[in-house]
mmCIF file of C-alpha atoms and ligand atoms in Angstrom:
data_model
loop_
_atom_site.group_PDB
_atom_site.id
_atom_site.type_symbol
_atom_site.label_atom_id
_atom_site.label_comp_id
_atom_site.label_asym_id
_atom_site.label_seq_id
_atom_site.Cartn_x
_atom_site.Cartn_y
_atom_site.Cartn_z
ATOM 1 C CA UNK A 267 149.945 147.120 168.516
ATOM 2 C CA UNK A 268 150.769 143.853 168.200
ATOM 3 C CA UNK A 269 148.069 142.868 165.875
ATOM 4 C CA UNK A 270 148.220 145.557 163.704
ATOM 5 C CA UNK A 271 149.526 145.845 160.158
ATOM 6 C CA UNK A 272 152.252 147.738 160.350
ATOM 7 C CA UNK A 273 152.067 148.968 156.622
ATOM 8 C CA UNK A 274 148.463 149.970 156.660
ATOM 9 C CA UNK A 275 148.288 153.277 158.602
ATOM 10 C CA UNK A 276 144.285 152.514 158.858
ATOM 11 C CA UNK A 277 145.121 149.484 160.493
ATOM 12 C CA UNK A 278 147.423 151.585 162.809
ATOM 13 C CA UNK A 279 144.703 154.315 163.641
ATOM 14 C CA UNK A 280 142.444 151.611 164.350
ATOM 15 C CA UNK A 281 144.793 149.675 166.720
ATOM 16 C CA UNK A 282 145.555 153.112 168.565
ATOM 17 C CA UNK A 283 142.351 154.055 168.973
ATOM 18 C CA UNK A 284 141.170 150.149 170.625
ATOM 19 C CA UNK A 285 144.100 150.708 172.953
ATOM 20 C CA UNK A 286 142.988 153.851 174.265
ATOM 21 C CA UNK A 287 139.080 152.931 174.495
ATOM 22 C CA UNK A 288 140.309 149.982 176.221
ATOM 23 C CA UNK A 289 142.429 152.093 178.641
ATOM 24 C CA UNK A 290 139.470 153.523 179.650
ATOM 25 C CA UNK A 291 139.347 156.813 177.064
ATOM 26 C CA UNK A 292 136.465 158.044 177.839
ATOM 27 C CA UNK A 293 136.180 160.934 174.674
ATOM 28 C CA UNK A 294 136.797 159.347 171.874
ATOM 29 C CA UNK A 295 135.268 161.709 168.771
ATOM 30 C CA UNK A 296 136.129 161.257 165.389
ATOM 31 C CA UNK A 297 134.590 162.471 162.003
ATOM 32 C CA UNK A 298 132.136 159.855 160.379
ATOM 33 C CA UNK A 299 134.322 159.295 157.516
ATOM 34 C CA UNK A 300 137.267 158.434 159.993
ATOM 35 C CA UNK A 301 134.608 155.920 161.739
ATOM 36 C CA UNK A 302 133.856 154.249 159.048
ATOM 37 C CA UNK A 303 137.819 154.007 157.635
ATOM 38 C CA UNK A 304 138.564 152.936 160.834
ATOM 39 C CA UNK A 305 135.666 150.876 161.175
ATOM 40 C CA UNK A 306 136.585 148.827 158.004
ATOM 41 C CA UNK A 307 140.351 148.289 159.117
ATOM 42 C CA UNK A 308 139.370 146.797 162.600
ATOM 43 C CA UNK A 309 137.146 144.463 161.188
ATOM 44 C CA UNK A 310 139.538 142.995 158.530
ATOM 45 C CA UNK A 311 142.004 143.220 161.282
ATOM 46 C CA UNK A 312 139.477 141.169 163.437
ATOM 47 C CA UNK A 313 139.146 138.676 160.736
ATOM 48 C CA UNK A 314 134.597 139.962 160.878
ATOM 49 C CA UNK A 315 133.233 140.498 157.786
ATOM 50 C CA UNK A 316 129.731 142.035 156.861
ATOM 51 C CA UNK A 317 126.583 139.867 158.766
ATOM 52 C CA UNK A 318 129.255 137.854 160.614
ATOM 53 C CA UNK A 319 130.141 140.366 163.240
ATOM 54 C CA UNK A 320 130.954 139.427 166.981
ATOM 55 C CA UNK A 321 129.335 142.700 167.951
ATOM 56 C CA UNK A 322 126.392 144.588 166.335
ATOM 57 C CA UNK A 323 127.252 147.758 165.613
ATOM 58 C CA UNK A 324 125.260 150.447 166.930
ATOM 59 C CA UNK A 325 124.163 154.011 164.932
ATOM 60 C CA UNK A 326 125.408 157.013 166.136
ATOM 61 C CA UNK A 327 122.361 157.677 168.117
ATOM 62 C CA UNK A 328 122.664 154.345 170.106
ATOM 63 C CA UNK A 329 125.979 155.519 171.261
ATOM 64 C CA UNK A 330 127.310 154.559 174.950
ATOM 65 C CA UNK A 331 127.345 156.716 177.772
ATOM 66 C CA UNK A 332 130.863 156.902 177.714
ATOM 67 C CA UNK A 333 130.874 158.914 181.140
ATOM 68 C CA UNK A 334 130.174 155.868 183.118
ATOM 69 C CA UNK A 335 133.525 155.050 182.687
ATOM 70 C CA UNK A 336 133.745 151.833 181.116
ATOM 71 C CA UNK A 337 135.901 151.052 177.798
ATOM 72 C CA UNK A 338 134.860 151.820 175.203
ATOM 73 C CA UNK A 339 135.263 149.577 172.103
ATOM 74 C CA UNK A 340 136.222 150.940 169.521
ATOM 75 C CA UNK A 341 133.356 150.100 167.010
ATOM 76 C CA UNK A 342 131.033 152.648 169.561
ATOM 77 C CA UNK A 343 133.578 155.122 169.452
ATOM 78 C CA UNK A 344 131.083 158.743 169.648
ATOM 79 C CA UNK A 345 130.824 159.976 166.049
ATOM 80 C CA UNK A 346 131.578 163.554 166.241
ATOM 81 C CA UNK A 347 129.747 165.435 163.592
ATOM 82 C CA UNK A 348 131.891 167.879 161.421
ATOM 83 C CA UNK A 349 132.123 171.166 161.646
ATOM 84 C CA UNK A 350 130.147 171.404 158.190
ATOM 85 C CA UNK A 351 127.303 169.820 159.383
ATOM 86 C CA UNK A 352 126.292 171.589 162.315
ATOM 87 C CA UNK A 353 125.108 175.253 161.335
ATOM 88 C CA UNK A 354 122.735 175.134 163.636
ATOM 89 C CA UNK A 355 125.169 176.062 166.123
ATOM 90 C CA UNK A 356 124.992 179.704 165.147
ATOM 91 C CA UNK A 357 122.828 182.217 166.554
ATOM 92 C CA UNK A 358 119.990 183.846 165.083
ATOM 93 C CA UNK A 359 121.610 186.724 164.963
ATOM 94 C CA UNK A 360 124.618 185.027 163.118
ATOM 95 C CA UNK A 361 122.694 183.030 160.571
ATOM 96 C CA UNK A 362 120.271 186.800 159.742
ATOM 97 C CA UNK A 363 124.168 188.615 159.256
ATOM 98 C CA UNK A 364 124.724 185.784 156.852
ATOM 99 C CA UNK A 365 121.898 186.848 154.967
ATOM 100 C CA UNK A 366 122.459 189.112 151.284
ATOM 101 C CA UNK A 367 121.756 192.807 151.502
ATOM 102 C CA UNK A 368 118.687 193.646 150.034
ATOM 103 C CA UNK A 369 117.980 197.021 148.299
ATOM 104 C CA UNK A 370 114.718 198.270 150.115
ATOM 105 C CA UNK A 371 111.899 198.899 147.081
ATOM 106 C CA UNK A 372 110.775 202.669 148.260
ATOM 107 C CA UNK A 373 107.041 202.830 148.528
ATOM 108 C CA UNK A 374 104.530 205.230 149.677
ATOM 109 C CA UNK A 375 102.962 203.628 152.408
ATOM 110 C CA UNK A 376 99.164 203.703 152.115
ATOM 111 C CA UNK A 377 97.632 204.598 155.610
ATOM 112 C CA UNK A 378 97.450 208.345 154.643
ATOM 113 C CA UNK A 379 93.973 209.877 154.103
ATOM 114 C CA UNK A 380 94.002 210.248 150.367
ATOM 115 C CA UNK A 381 93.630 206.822 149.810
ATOM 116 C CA UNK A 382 90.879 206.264 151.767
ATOM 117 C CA UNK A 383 86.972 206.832 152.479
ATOM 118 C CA UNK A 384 85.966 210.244 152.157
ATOM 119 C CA UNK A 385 83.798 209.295 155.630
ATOM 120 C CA UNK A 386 87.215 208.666 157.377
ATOM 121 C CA UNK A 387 88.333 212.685 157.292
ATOM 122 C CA UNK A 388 86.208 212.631 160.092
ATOM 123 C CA UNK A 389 87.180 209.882 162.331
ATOM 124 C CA UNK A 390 91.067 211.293 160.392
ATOM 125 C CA UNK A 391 90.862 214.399 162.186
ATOM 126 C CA UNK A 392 89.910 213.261 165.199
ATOM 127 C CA UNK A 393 92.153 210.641 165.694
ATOM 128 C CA UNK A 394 94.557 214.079 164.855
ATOM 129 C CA UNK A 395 94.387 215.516 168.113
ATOM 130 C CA UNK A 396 95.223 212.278 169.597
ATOM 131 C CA UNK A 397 99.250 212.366 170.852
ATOM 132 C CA UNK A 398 98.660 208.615 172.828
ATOM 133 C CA UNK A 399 97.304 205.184 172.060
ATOM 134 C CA UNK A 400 95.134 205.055 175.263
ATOM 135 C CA UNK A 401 93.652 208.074 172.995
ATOM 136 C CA UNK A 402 93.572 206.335 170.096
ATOM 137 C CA UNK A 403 91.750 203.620 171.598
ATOM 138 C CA UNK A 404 88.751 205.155 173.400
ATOM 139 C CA UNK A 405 87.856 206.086 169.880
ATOM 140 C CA UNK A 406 88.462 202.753 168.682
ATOM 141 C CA UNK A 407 85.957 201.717 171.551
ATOM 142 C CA UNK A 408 83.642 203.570 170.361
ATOM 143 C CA UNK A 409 83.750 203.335 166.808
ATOM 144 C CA UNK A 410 80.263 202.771 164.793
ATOM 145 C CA UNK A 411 82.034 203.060 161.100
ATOM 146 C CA UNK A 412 81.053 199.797 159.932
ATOM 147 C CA UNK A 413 78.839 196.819 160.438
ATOM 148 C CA UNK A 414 81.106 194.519 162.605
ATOM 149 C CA UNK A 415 80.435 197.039 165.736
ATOM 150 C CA UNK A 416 77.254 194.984 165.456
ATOM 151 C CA UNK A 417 78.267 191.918 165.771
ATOM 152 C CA UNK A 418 81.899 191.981 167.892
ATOM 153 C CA UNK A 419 81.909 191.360 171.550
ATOM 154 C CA UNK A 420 85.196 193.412 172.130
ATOM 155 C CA UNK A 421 87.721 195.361 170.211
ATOM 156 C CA UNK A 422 90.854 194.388 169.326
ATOM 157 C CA UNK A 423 92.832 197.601 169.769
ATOM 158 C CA UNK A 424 96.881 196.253 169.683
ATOM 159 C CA UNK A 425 98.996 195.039 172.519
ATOM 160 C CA UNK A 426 102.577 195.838 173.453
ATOM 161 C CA UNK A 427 105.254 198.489 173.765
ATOM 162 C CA UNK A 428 104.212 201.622 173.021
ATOM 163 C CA UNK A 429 107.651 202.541 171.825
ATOM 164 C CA UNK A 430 108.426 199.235 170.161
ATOM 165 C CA UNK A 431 111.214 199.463 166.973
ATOM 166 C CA UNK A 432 109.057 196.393 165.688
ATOM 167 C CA UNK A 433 105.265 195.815 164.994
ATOM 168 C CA UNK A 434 103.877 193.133 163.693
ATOM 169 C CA UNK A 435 99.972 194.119 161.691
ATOM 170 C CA UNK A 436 98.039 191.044 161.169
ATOM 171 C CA UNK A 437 94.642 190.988 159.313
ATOM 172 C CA UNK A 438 91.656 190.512 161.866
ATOM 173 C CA UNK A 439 90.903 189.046 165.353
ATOM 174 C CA UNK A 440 89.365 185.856 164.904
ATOM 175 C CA UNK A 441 87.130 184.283 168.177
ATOM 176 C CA UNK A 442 89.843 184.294 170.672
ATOM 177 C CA UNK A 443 90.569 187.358 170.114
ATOM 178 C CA UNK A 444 87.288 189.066 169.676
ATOM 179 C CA UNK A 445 86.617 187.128 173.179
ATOM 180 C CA UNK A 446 89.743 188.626 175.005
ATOM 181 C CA UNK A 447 90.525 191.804 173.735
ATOM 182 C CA UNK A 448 93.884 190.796 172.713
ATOM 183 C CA UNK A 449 95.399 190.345 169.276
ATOM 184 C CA UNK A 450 96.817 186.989 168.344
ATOM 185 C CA UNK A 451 96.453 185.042 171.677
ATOM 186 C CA UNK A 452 94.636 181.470 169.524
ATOM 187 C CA UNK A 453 96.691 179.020 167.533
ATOM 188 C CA UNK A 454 98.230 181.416 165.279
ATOM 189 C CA UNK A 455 99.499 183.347 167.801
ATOM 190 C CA UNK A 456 101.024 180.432 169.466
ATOM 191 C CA UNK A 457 102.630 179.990 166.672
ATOM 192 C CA UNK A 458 103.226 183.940 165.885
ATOM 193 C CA UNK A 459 104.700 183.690 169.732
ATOM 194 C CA UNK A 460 106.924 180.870 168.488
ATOM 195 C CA UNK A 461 108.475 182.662 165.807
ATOM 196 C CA UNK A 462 108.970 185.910 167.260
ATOM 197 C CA UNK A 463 111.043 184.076 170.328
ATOM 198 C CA UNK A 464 112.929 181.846 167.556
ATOM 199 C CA UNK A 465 114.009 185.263 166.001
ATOM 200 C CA UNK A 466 115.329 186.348 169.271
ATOM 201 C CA UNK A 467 113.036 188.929 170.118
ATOM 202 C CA UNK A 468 109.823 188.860 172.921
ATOM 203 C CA UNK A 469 106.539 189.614 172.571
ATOM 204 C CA UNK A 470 106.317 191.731 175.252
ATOM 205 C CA UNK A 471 109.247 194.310 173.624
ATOM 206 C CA UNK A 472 107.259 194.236 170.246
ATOM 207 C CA UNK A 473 103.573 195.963 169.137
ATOM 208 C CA UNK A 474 101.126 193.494 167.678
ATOM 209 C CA UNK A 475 98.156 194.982 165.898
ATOM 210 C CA UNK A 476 95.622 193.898 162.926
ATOM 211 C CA UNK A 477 94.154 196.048 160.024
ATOM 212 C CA UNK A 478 90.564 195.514 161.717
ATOM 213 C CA UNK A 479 90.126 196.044 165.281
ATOM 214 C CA UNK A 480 86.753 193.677 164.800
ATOM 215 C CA UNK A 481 86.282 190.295 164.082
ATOM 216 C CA UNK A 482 84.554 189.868 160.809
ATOM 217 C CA UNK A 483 81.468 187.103 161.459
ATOM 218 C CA UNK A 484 83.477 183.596 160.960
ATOM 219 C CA UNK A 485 87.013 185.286 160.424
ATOM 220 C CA UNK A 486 85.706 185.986 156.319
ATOM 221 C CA UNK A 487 87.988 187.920 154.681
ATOM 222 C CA UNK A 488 87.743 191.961 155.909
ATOM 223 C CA UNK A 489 85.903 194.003 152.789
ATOM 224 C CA UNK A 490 87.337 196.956 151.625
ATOM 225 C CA UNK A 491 84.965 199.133 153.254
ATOM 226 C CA UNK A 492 85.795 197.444 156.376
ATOM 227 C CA UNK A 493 89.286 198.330 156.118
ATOM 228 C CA UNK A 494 88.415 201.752 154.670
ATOM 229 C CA UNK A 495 86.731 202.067 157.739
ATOM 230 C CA UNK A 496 89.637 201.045 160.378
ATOM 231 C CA UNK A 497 92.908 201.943 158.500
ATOM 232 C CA UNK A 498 92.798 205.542 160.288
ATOM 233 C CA UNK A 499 93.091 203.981 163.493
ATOM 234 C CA UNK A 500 95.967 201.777 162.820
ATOM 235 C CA UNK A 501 97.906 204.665 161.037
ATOM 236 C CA UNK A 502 97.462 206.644 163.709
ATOM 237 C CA UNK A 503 98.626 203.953 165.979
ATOM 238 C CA UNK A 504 101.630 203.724 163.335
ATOM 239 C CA UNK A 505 102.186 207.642 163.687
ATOM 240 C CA UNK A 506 102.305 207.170 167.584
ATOM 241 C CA UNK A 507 104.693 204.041 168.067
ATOM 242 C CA UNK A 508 106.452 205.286 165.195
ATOM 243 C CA UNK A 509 108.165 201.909 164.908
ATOM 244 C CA UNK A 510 111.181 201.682 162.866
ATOM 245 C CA UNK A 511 110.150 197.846 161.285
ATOM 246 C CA UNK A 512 106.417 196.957 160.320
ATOM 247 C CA UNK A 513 105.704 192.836 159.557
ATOM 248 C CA UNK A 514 102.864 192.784 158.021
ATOM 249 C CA UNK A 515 101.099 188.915 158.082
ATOM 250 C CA UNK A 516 99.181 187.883 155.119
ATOM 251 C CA UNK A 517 97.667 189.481 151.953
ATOM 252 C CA UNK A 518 94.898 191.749 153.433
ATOM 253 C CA UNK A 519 97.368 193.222 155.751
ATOM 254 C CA UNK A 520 100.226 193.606 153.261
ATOM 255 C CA UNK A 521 98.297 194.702 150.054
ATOM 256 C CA UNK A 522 96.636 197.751 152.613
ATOM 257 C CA UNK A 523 99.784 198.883 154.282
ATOM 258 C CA UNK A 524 102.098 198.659 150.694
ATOM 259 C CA UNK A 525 98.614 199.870 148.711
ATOM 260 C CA UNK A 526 99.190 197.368 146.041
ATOM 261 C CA UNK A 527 97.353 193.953 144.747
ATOM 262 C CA UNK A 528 99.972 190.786 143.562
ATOM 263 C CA UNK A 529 100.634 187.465 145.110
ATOM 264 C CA UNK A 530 101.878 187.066 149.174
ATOM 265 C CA UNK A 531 104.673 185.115 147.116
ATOM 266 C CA UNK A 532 105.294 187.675 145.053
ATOM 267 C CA UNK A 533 105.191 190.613 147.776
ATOM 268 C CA UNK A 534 107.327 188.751 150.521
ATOM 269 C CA UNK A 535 111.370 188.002 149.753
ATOM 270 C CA UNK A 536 111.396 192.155 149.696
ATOM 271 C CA UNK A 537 112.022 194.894 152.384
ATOM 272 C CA UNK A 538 109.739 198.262 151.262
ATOM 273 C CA UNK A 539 111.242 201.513 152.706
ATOM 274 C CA UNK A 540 109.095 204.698 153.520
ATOM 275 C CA UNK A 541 111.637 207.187 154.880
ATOM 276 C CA UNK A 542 113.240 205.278 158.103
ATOM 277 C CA UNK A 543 110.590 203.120 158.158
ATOM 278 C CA UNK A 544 110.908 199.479 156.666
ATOM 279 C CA UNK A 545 108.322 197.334 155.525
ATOM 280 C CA UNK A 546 108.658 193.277 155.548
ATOM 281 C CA UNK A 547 106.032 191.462 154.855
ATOM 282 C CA UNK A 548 105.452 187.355 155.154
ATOM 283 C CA UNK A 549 102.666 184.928 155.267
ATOM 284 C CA UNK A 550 100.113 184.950 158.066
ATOM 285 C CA UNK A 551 100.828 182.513 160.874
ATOM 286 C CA UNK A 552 97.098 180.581 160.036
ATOM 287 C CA UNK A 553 98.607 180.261 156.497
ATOM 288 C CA UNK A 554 101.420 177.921 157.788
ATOM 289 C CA UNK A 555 99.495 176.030 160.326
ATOM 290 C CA UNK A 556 97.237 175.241 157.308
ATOM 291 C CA UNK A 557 100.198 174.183 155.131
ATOM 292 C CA UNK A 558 103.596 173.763 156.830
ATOM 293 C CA UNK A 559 105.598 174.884 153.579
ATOM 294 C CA UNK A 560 104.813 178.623 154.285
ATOM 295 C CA UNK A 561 107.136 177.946 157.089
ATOM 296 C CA UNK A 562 110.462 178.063 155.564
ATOM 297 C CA UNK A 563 109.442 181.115 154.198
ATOM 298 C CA UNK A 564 108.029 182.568 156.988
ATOM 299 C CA UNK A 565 111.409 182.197 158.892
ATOM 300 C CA UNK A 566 113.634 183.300 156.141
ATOM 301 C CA UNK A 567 111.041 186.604 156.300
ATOM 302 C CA UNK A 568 112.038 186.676 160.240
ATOM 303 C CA UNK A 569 115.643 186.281 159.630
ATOM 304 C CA UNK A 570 115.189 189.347 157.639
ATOM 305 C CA UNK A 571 113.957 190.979 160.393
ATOM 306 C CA UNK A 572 116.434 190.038 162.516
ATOM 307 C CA UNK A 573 118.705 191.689 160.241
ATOM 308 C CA UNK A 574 117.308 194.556 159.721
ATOM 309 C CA UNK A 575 116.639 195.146 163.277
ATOM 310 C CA UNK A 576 120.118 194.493 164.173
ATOM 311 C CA UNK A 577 121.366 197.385 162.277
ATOM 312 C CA UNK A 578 119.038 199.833 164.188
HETATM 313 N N1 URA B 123 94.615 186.510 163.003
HETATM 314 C C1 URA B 123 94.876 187.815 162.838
HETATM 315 O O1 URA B 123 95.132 188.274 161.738
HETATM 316 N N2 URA B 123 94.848 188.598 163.915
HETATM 317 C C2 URA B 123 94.614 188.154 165.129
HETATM 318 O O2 URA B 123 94.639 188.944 166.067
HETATM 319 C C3 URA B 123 94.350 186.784 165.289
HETATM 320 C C4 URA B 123 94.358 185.972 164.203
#
């Protein structure tokens, strides 16, 4: 310490801290305020000031590999982020349980037959008898009720666990989807994919569905006799996988299952309860590919999720 002010405890740190990167410290972490205090005592102790510096001083990203072994001087010392500014170190799971209660809004869910097409008691009672989804969708494979029978090449029945806790009901295959079979499998499901894995969960463990099992000709919005038309199946699929959370993705899909019109801003932010059943609604994955700030959002919705599923 020989060159170090002994009344100026910065000076002190500072001198400590050279002596043991010189000694071949290899771990050196400190806060960025203590960096920069210290920084600013060793180079008035040095006799640098501003531009005239020996050495340049790297950011924190240019650090040294300090495993290598060789000293470390002091002005590339590792800056050790606080505590404070590393939430991201909590798990999903943590960061939902962080999340406010919210009172679930009770709401009649609108799948049952009085609020639909006086044509669907027929398909309705039908689809009755059926007690599986394999069932459910032979029917679907052979439905006729609207106009898109003409023009899809397959339908899009669901995919996933037949006892899943969690189902997700999107709005319509698009051409993917109407090519495979299988719900959500182009970029929005990617990016469906993504989220549901960021929120801890898998695809495989969840049900994924839509409101119309056909692709409406270039993915137009479905019309209301289309989903007139369709709704019977996916409440019976409800009825079957009885699944304890329901996402809905985008308007179409939210404004049929809740049976109400308003705003996907105004209808997200909420959980809707039917019995044991919870409804949470958020924007449709094609939504936030199109604009990136339904993405916030959009995870916020599946931290919700998250925390309503962990108290299953
Ligand atoms: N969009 C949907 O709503 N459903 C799909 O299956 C694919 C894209």
């Amino acid at each position: 310490m020989s060159g170090a002010k002994h009344d100026d405890p910065r000076a002190l740190l500072a001198s400590y801290l050279t002596q043991l990167a010189e000694a071949g410290e290899k771990d050196i972490c400190l806060s960025s305020e203590t960096v920069a205090l210290v920084r600013g005592a060793a180079s008035s102790q040095s006799g640098e000031s501003g531009a005239a510096q020996t050495h340049e001083r790297p950011r924190a990203s240019q650090a040294p590999d300090v495993s290598q072994g060789t000293s470390v001087p002091l002005n590339r010392a590792v800056e050790r982020p606080r505590e404070t500014e590393a939430p991201q170190r909590l798990s999903v799971g943590e960061k939902a349980a962080l999340l406010p209660e919210l009172e679930p809004i009770e709401v009649k869910l609108a799948l049952g037959p009085a609020t639909a097409d006086p044509d669907m008691f027929v398909e309705a009672s039908h689809l009755g008898s059926c007690t599986c989804l394999d069932e459910i969708e032979r029917i679907s494979l052979a439905c006729e009720k609207c106009e898109l029978a003409g023009t899809r090449i397959n339908v899009v029945f669901g995919a996933g666990d037949e006892n899943a806790d969690l189902m997700f009901v999107g709005e319509a295959p698009g051409a993917n989807e109407d090519r495979e079979g299988i719900p959500f499998i182009g970029r929005a499901g990617a990016l469906l994919d993504k989220i549901i894995e960021a929120a801890g969960f898998r695809r495989e463990n969840v049900y994924i569905s839509n409101i119309l099992k056909c692709r409406p000709p270039n993915n137009r919005t479905p019309l209301s006799s289309e989903i007139a038309a369709c709704v019977p199946l996916l409440a019976k699929q409800i009825e079957i996988i009885a699944p304890r959370i329901i996402c809905t993705l985008g308007l179409p899909a939210t404004q049929t299952l809740l049976g109400v019109k308003g705003s996907m801003g105004s209808l997200r932010g909420k959980v809707y309860a039917q019995g044991n059943l919870k409804v949470i609604p958020t924007y449709h994955p094609a939504a936030a590919l199109r604009d990136p700030k339904y993405k916030r959002p959009m995870w916020e919705d599946f931290l919700r999720i998250r925390k309503e599923y962990d108290k299953l």
